[in-house]
Coordinates of C-alpha atoms in Angstrom, one line a residue:
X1 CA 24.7 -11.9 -6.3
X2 CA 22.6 -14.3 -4.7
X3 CA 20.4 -11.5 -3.2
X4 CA 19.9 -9.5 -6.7
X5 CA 18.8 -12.6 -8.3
X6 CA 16.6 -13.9 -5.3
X7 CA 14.7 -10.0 -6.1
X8 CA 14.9 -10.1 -9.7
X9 CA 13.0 -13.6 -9.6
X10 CA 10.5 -11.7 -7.6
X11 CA 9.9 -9.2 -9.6
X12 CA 9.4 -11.8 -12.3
X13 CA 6.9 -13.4 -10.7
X14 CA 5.3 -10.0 -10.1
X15 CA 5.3 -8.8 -13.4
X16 CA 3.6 -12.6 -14.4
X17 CA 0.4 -11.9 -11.9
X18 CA 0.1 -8.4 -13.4
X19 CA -0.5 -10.9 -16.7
X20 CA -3.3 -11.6 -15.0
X21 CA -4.9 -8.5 -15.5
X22 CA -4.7 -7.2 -18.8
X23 CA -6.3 -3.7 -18.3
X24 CA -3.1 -3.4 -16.8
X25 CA -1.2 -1.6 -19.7
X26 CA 0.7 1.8 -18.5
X27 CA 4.2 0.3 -18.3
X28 CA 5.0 2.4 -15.1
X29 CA 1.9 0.6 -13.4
X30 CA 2.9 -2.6 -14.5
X31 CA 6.2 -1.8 -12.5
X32 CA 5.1 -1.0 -9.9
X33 CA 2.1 -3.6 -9.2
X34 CA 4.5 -6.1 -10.3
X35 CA 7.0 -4.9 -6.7
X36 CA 3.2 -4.9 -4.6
X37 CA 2.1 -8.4 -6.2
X38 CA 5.3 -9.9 -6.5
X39 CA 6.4 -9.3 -3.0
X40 CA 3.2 -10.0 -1.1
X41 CA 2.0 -12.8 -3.2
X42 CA 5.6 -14.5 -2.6
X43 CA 5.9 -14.3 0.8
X44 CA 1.8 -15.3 1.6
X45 CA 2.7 -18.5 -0.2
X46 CA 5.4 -19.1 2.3
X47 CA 4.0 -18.2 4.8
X48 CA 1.2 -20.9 4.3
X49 CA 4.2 -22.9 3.3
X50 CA 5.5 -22.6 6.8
X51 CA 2.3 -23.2 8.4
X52 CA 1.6 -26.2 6.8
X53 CA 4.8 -27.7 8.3
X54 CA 8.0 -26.4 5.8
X55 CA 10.7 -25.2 7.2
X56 CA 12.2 -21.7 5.8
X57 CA 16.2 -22.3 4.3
X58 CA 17.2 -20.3 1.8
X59 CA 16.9 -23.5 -1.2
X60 CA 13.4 -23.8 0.4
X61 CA 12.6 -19.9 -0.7
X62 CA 14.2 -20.4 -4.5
X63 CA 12.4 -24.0 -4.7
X64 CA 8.8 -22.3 -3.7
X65 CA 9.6 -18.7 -5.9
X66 CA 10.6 -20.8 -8.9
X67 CA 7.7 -23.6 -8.4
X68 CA 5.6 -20.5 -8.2
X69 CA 7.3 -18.4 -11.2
X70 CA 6.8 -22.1 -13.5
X71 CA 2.8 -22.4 -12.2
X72 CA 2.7 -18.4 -13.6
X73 CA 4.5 -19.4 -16.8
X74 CA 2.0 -22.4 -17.3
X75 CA -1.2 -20.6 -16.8
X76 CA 0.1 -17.7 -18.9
X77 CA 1.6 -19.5 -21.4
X78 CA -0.5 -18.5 -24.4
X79 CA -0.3 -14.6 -23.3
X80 CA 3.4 -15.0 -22.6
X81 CA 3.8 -16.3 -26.4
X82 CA 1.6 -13.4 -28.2
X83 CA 3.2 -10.9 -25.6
X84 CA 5.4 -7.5 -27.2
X85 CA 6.4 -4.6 -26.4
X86 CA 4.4 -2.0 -28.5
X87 CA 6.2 0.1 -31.2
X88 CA 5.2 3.1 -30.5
X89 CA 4.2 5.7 -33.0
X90 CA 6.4 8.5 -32.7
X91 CA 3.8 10.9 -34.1
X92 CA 1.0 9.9 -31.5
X93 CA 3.9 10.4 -28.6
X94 CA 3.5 14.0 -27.1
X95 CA 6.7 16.0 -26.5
X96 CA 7.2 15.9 -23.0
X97 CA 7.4 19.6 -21.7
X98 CA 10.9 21.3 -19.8
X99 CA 8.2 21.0 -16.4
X100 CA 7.1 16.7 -17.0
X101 CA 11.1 16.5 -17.1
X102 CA 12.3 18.3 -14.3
X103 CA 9.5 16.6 -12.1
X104 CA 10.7 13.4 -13.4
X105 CA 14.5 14.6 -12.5
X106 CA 13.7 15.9 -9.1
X107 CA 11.8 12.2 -8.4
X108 CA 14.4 10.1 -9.6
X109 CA 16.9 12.3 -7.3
X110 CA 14.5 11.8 -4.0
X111 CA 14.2 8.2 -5.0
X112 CA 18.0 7.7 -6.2
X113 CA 18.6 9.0 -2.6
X114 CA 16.6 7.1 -0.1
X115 CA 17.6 3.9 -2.1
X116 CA 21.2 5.1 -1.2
X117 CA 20.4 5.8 2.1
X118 CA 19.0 2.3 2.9
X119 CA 21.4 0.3 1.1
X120 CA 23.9 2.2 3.2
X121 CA 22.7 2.4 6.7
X122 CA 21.7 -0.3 8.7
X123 CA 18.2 -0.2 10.5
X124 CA 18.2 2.1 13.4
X125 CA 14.7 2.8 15.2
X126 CA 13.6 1.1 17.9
X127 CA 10.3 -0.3 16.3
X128 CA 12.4 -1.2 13.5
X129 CA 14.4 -3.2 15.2
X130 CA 11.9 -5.2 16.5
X131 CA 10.8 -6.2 13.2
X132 CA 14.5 -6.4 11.6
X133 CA 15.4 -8.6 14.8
X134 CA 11.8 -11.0 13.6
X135 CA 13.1 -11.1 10.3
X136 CA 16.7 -12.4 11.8
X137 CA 14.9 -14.8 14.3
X138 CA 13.3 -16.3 10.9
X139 CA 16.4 -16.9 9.2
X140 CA 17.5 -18.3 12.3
X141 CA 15.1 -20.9 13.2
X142 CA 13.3 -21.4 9.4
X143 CA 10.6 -20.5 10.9
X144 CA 7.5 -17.8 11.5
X145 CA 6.9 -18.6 14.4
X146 CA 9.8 -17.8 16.9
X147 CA 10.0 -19.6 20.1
X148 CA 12.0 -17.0 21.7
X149 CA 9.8 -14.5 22.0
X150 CA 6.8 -16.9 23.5
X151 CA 7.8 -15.5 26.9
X152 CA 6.0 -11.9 25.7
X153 CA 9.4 -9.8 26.8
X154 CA 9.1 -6.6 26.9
X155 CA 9.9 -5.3 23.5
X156 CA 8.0 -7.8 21.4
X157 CA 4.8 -6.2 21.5
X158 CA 4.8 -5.7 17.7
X159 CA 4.2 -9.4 18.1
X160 CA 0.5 -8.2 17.4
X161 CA 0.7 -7.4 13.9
X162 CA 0.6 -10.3 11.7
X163 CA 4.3 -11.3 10.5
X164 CA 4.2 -10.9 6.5
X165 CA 6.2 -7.5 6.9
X166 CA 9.0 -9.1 8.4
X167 CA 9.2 -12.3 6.7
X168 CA 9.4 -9.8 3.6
X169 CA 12.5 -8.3 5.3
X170 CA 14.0 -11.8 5.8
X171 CA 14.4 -12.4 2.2
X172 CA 17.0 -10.3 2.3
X173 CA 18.5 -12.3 4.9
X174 CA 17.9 -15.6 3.3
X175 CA 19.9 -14.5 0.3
X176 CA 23.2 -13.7 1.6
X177 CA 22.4 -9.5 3.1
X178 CA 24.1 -8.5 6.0
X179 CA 22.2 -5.3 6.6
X180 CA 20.2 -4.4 3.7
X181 CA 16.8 -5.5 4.8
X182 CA 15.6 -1.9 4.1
X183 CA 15.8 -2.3 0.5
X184 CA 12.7 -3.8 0.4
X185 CA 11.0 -0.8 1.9
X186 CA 12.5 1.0 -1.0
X187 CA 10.4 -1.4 -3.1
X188 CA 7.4 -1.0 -1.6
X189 CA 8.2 3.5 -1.7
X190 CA 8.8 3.1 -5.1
X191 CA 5.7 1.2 -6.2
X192 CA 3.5 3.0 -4.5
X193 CA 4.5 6.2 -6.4
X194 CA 4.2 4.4 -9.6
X195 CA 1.0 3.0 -9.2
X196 CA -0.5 6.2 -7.8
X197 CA 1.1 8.1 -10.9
X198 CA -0.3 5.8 -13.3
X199 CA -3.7 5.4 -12.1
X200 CA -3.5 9.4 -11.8
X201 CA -2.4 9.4 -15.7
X202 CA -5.5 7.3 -16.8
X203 CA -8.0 10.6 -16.3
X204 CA -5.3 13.6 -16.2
X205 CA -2.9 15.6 -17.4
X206 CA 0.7 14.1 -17.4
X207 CA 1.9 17.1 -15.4
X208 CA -0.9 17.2 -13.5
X209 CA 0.0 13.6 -12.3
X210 CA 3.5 14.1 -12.1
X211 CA 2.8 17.1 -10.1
X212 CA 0.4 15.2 -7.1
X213 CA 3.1 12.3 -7.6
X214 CA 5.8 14.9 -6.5
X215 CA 3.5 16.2 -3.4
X216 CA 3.1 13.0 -2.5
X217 CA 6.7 11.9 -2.4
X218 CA 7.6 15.1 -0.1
X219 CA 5.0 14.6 2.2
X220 CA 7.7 14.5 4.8
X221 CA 6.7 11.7 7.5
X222 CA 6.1 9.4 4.9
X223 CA 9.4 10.2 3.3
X224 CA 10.8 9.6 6.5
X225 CA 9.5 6.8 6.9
X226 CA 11.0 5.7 3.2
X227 CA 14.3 4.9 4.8
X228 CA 12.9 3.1 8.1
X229 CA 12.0 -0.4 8.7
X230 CA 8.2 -0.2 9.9
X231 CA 5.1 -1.0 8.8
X232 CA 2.8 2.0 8.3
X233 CA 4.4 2.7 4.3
X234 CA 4.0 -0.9 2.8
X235 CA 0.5 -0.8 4.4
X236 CA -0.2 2.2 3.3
X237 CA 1.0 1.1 -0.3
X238 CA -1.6 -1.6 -0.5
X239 CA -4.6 -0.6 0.9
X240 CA -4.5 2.9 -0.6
X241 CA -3.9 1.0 -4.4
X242 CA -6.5 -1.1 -3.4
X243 CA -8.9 1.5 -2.9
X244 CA -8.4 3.5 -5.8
X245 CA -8.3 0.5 -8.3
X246 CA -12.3 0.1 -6.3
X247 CA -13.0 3.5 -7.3
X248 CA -11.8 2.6 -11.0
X249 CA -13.7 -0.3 -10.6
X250 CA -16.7 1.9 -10.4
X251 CA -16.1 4.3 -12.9
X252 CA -15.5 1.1 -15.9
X253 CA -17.4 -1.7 -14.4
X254 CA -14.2 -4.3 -15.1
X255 CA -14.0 -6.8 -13.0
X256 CA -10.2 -7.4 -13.4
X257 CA -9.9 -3.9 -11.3
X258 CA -12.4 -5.3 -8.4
X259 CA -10.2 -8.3 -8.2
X260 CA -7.2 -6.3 -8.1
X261 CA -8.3 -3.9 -5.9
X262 CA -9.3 -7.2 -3.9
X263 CA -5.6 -8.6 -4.2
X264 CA -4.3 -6.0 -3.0
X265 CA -6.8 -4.5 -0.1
X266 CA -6.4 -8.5 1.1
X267 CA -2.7 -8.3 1.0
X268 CA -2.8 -5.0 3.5
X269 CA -4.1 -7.4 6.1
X270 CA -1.0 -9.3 6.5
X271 CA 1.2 -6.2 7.3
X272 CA -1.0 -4.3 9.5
X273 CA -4.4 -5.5 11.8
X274 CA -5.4 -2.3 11.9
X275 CA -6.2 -2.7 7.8
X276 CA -8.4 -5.3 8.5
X277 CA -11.0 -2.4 9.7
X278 CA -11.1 -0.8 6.0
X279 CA -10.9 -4.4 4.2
X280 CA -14.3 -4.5 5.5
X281 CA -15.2 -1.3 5.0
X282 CA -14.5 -1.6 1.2
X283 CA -16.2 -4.6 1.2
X284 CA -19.6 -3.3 2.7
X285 CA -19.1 -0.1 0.2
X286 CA -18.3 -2.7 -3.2
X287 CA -21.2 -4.6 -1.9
X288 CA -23.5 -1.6 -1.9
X289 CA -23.0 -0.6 -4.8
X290 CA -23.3 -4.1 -6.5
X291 CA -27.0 -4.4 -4.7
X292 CA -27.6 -0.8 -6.2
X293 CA -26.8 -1.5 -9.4
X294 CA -28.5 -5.2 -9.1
X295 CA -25.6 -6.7 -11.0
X296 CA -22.1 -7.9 -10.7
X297 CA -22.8 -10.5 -8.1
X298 CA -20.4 -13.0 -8.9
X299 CA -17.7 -10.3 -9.4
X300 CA -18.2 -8.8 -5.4
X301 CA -18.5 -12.8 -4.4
X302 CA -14.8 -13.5 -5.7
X303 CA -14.0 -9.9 -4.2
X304 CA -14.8 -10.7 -0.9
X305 CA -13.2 -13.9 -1.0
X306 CA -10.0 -12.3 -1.9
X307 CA -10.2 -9.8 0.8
X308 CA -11.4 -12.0 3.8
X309 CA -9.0 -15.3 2.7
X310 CA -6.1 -13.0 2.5
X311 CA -6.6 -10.6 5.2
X312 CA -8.4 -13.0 7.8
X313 CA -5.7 -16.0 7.7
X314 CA -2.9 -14.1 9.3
X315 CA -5.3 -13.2 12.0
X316 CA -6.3 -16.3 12.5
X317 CA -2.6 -17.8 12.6
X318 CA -2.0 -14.5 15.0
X319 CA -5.0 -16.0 17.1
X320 CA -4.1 -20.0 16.9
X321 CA -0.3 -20.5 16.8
X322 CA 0.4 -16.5 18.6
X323 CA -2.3 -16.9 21.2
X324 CA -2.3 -13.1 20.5
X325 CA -6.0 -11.5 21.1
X326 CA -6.6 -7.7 20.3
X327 CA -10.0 -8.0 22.6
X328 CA -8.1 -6.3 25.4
X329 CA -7.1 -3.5 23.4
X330 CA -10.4 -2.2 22.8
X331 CA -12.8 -0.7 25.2
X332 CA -16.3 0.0 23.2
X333 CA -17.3 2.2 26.4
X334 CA -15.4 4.8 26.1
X335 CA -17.0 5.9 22.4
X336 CA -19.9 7.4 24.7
X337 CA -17.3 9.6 25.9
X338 CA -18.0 12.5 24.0
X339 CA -15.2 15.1 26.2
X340 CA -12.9 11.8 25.6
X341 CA -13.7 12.1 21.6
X342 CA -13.2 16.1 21.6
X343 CA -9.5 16.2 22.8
X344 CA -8.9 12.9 20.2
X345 CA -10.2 15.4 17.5
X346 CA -8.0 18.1 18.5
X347 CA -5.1 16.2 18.9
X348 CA -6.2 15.0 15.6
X349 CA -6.3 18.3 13.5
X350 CA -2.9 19.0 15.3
X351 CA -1.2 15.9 13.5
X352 CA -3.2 16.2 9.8
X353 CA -2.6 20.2 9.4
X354 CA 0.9 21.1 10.1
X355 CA 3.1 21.2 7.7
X356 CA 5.9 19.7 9.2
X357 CA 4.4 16.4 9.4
X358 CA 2.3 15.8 6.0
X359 CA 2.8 18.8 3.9
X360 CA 0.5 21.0 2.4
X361 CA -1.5 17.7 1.9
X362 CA -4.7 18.3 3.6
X363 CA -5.0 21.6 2.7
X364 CA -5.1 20.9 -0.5
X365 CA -8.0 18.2 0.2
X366 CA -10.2 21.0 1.8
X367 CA -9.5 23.1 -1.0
X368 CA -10.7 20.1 -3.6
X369 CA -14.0 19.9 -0.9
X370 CA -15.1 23.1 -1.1
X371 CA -14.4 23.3 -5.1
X372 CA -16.6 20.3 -5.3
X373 CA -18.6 21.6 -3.5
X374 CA -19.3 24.5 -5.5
X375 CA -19.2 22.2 -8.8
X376 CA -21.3 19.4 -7.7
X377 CA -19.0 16.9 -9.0
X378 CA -20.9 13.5 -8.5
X379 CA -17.9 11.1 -10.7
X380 CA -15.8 11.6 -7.2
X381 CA -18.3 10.7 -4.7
X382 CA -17.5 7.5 -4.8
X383 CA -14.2 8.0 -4.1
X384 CA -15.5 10.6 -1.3
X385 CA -17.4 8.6 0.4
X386 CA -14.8 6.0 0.7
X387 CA -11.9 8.1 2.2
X388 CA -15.1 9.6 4.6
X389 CA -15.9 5.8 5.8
X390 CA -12.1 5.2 6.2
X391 CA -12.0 8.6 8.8
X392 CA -15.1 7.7 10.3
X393 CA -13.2 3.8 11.1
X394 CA -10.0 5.3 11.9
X395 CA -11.6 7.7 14.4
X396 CA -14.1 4.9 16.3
X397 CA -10.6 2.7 16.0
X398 CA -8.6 5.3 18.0
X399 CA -11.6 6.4 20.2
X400 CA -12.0 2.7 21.5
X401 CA -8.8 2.0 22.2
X402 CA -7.3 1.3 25.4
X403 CA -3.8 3.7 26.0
X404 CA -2.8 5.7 29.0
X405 CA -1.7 8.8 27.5
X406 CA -3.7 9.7 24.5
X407 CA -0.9 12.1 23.1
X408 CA 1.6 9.9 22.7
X409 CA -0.7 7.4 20.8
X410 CA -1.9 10.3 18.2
X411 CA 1.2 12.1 18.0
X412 CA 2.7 8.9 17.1
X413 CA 0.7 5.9 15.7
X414 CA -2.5 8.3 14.5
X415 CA 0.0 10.3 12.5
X416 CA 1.5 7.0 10.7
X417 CA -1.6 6.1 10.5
X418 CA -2.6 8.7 7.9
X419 CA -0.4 7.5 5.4
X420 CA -3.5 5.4 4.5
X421 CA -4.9 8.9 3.7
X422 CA -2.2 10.7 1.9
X423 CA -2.5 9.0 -1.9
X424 CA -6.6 8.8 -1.5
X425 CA -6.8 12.7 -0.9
X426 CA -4.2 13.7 -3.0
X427 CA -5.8 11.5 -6.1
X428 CA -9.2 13.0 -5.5
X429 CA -7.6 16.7 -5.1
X430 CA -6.2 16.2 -8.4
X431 CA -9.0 14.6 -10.2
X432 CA -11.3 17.7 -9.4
X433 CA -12.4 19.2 -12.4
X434 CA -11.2 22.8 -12.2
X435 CA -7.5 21.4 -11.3
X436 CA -7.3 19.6 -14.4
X437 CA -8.3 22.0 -16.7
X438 CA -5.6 24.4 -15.1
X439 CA -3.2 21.9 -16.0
X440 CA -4.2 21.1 -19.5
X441 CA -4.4 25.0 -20.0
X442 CA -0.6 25.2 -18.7
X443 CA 0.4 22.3 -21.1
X444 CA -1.4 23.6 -23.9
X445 CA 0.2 26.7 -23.5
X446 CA 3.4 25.2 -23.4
X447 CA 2.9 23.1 -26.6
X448 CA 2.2 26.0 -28.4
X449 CA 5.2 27.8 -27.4

């Protein structure tokens, strides 16, 4: 009981930031930013908490998520009071087709049964454990920072990503679970279909959206990795929501969706180091494009201080309390390698194309390319040249770093790594032009019937 209200006061506190950002109005998307906001905004709060000196109990986590929920209430107080759920107008509403309801049947079912699946078995992969075990040691000791693994034992070296992930898992803990830390992955699966789908809805088709919402959620690695206990999903779920709420950004120059996309591009950085590399990537991009456009200043100023306050002070706790320095992982030498870069790009078609591992998913992108190509569609550039920066990073990243057997590392962690990828390709796939229209054709066609 305690652990379903401990989440339900999470989500709460969630759906109060979304407040925040009233262009925020797709219900669906107010879901699921309020899962992404609500549990990384929580547990960065304790997680200063913590290093300021509080120890973690379980009345310590209700006293901070209920200080936190009141401060919310306060500052929203006057939206809180006019707030209402719209009455719809039943005329406006269009009849949802036999195909919008047998996607959404089919996506409740895969979701329906990797919530079931982690609710009922216990966490199981080796990496997994390592961060399940993290999220125990917290509990444990009330604190981040475990003393036990000072000694750098072999099996802790996941002690070099920053510790947000697991202290989200230890929630679980703190409120009574046994072995249900994996729910909160199911959290983070879910919202990042909801947020893709919605921010898909704002310039397609419904079935259109539902449709890349589907490929997404069958992409079979990541749905794999929907029931596990690592890091590369909730990552993944960030920085890619991030990223397209910059590319909305740029389409309808708001600044609520710069400092969203801020939020939650900042928010990556606690989960994985490896996002820090496109938090600044974005940032150099949304700073372009303010100096182009010679305005919005102020907007890219609060931008970058969400994204280098958020992402930068778990690397600097990493650096200060860890004593954990990623300086010896890297080798800038070897990127003159060019035979060394050759077999990384091999090894890196072998993990993007096949089927097996992330669907038809990257086909479908070069298909998108070479339509846009053809059509010359300059509204998705943007987004282009964003996911193009990202390959470029992720490619130098891999090049430059310091592994014995280069298979393993691409067949492995390059291949997680491309969950980044999977929602950015996918979203610009379906917001090409010629895809759309075969959509609203279909649904046209349908409604007429």
């Amino acid at each position: 009981m305690i652990l379903i209200v401990g989440f339900l006061l999470v989500f709460l506190l969630g759906f109060l930031l979304v407040l925040f950002f009233p262009v925020v109005t797709r219900r669906t998307e107010q879901v699921g930013l309020a899962l992404l906001l609500g549990i990384g905004g929580y547990t960065t709060v304790l997680f200063y908490a913590n290093w300021l000196g509080m120890k973690l109990t379980r009345g310590t986590t209700f006293l901070i998520l209920i200080l936190l929920i009141g401060l919310c209430i306060a500052l929203q107080w006057k939206t809180i009071r006019a707030f209402g759920w719209p009455k719809p107008d039943l005329r406006k509403i269009k009849r949802p087709t036999l195909a919008e309801i047998a996607l959404v049947l089919v996506l409740v079912f895969l979701v329906g049964a990797i919530t079931a699946k982690n609710l009922y078995w216990p966490v199981f992969a080796n990496d997994a454990h390592s961060y399940d075990g993290r999220a125990k040691f917290m509990v444990h000791e009330g604190d981040i920072h475990i003393k036990l693994l000072d000694s750098g034992i072999s099996g802790a070296s996941n002690l070099t990503y920053p510790p947000n992930f697991p202290l989200a898992l230890s929630l679980s803990y703190f409120w009574g679970a046994t072995h249900q830390s994996k729910i909160v992955i199911t959290f983070y699966f879910i919202a990042l279909l909801l947020v893709f789908y919605s921010q898909l809805a704002r310039y397609v088709s419904r079935l259109n959206a539902l449709i890349f919402t589907f490929l997404l959620t069958i992409s079979p690695e990541l749905y794999c990795h929907a029931a596990l206990g690592l890091t590369n999903l909730p990552a993944a779920a960030y920085l890619s929501a991030g990223t397209l709420y910059l590319f909305i950004w740029r389409k309808e120059q708001n600044r609520l969706y710069l400092l969203l996309a801020g939020a939650l591009i900042g928010l990556s950085g606690g989960i994985r180091a490896d996002a820090l590399f496109f938090a600044l990537v974005s940032l150099a991009v949304a700073a372009l494009w303010t100096v182009s456009k010679k305005k919005h200043f102020k907007d890219i100023a609060f931008y970058a201080l969400f994204v280098l306050v958020l992402s930068l002070s778990w690397q600097l706790y990493l650096r200060v309390n860890l004593h954990v320095s990623s300086e010896q992982a890297f080798d800038v030498s070897q990127l003159s390698d060019m035979s060394r870069l050759k077999k990384m790009l091999r090894f890196a078609w072998l993990v993007a194309f096949p089927s097996g591992y992330h669907g038809w998913t990257f086909y479908i992108f070069a298909a998108a390319l070479l339509i846009n190509l053809f059509t010359r569609a300059k509204e998705l550039r943007p987004l282009l040249l964003l996911i193009g920066l990202y390959i470029a990073s992720i490619l130098v990243i891999y090049d430059a770093a310091n592994f014995d057997v280069m298979r393993n590392m691409m067949m492995h962690s390059f291949k997680r790594m491309l969950f980044y990828f999977l929602p950015l390709v996918l979203y610009y796939s379906a917001m090409t032009r010629g895809v759309d229209a075969c959509f609203r054709k279909v649904m046209a066609f349908q409604n007429r019937g």
